[in-house]
């Protein structure tokens, strides 16, 4: 008998608990394959950290989780279907699989990343489901895809500190009223990426930062197309921007960092002149926000370099979130 088998099971279980902290789950799976004995020892920790890329792997993960009889106890979860072929409608088995996984994992999750950027038919349904689900221990959440505004009827994310939203080009209304403060009362780090032609949302950011410093219940957007437009742009590109007094814009009182990452610049050959002008106006507004915010308020505003967000970036952020890091700030 090998010397390691002479150790008490409690010590083996203790070792397994440390193994599952080392990476995204590969080590604990390898440990479980050593023998039937270690398969039993590692079973309570096998789903501590879960990473599944590709729809077949997600479906297999759902099947495996439904077969296990012990509590899942998942702490960290990364899911990325990576659909390469366009579909005409929602992939119902995929939606059901993700919902089943979340149903078993949500009570204990601490970090959660869902990359549904290649699954437009599924993302809104799944993200709406997430916002309606209670995650009592979650501290870091990243969603990539067509996300809706968070549900504010209940506090489902009481401990969330870090939030990354990506996939909506112009998420107007995200900062209106108590949307974020009510949903994420302890939020400290907010990152919004993938903005494009988002003049209205850029002004919304400017208004929310102003509101957080002035605490005024109502505020007007900064000017009209004829008096204070962000740069020498025609008034037509501001048709969708409200110019009158708007409902209060607010950010969580605990927020310390607001990071904005616009998408890559649009090329002249693939975009209309109006689209190019809207992008330029958005960037002008965001740069103005950065200049005005420059260390004056309690919220640090970061305008990141324009770059397309890749799946690898989301995974890297997820792995750093497990270690409590914030790479972009």
Short mmCIF file of C-alpha atoms in Angstrom, two decimals, residues 26-43 46:
data_model
loop_
_atom_site.label_atom_id
_atom_site.label_comp_id
_atom_site.label_asym_id
_atom_site.label_seq_id
_atom_site.Cartn_x
_atom_site.Cartn_y
_atom_site.Cartn_z
CA UNK A 26 -8.54 20.80 -13.74
CA UNK A 27 -6.48 19.74 -10.71
CA UNK A 28 -9.36 18.45 -8.61
CA UNK A 29 -10.68 16.45 -11.60
CA UNK A 30 -7.24 14.88 -12.08
CA UNK A 31 -7.08 14.11 -8.35
CA UNK A 32 -10.45 12.35 -8.54
CA UNK A 33 -9.14 10.00 -11.27
CA UNK A 34 -6.29 8.59 -9.15
CA UNK A 35 -8.44 5.82 -7.68
CA UNK A 36 -11.97 4.99 -6.58
CA UNK A 37 -11.00 5.96 -3.06
CA UNK A 38 -9.92 9.45 -4.12
CA UNK A 39 -12.98 9.72 -6.31
CA UNK A 40 -15.06 9.42 -3.14
CA UNK A 41 -12.79 11.81 -1.22
CA UNK A 42 -12.95 14.51 -3.89
CA UNK A 43 -16.68 14.23 -4.64
CA UNK A 46 -15.52 18.30 -7.53
#
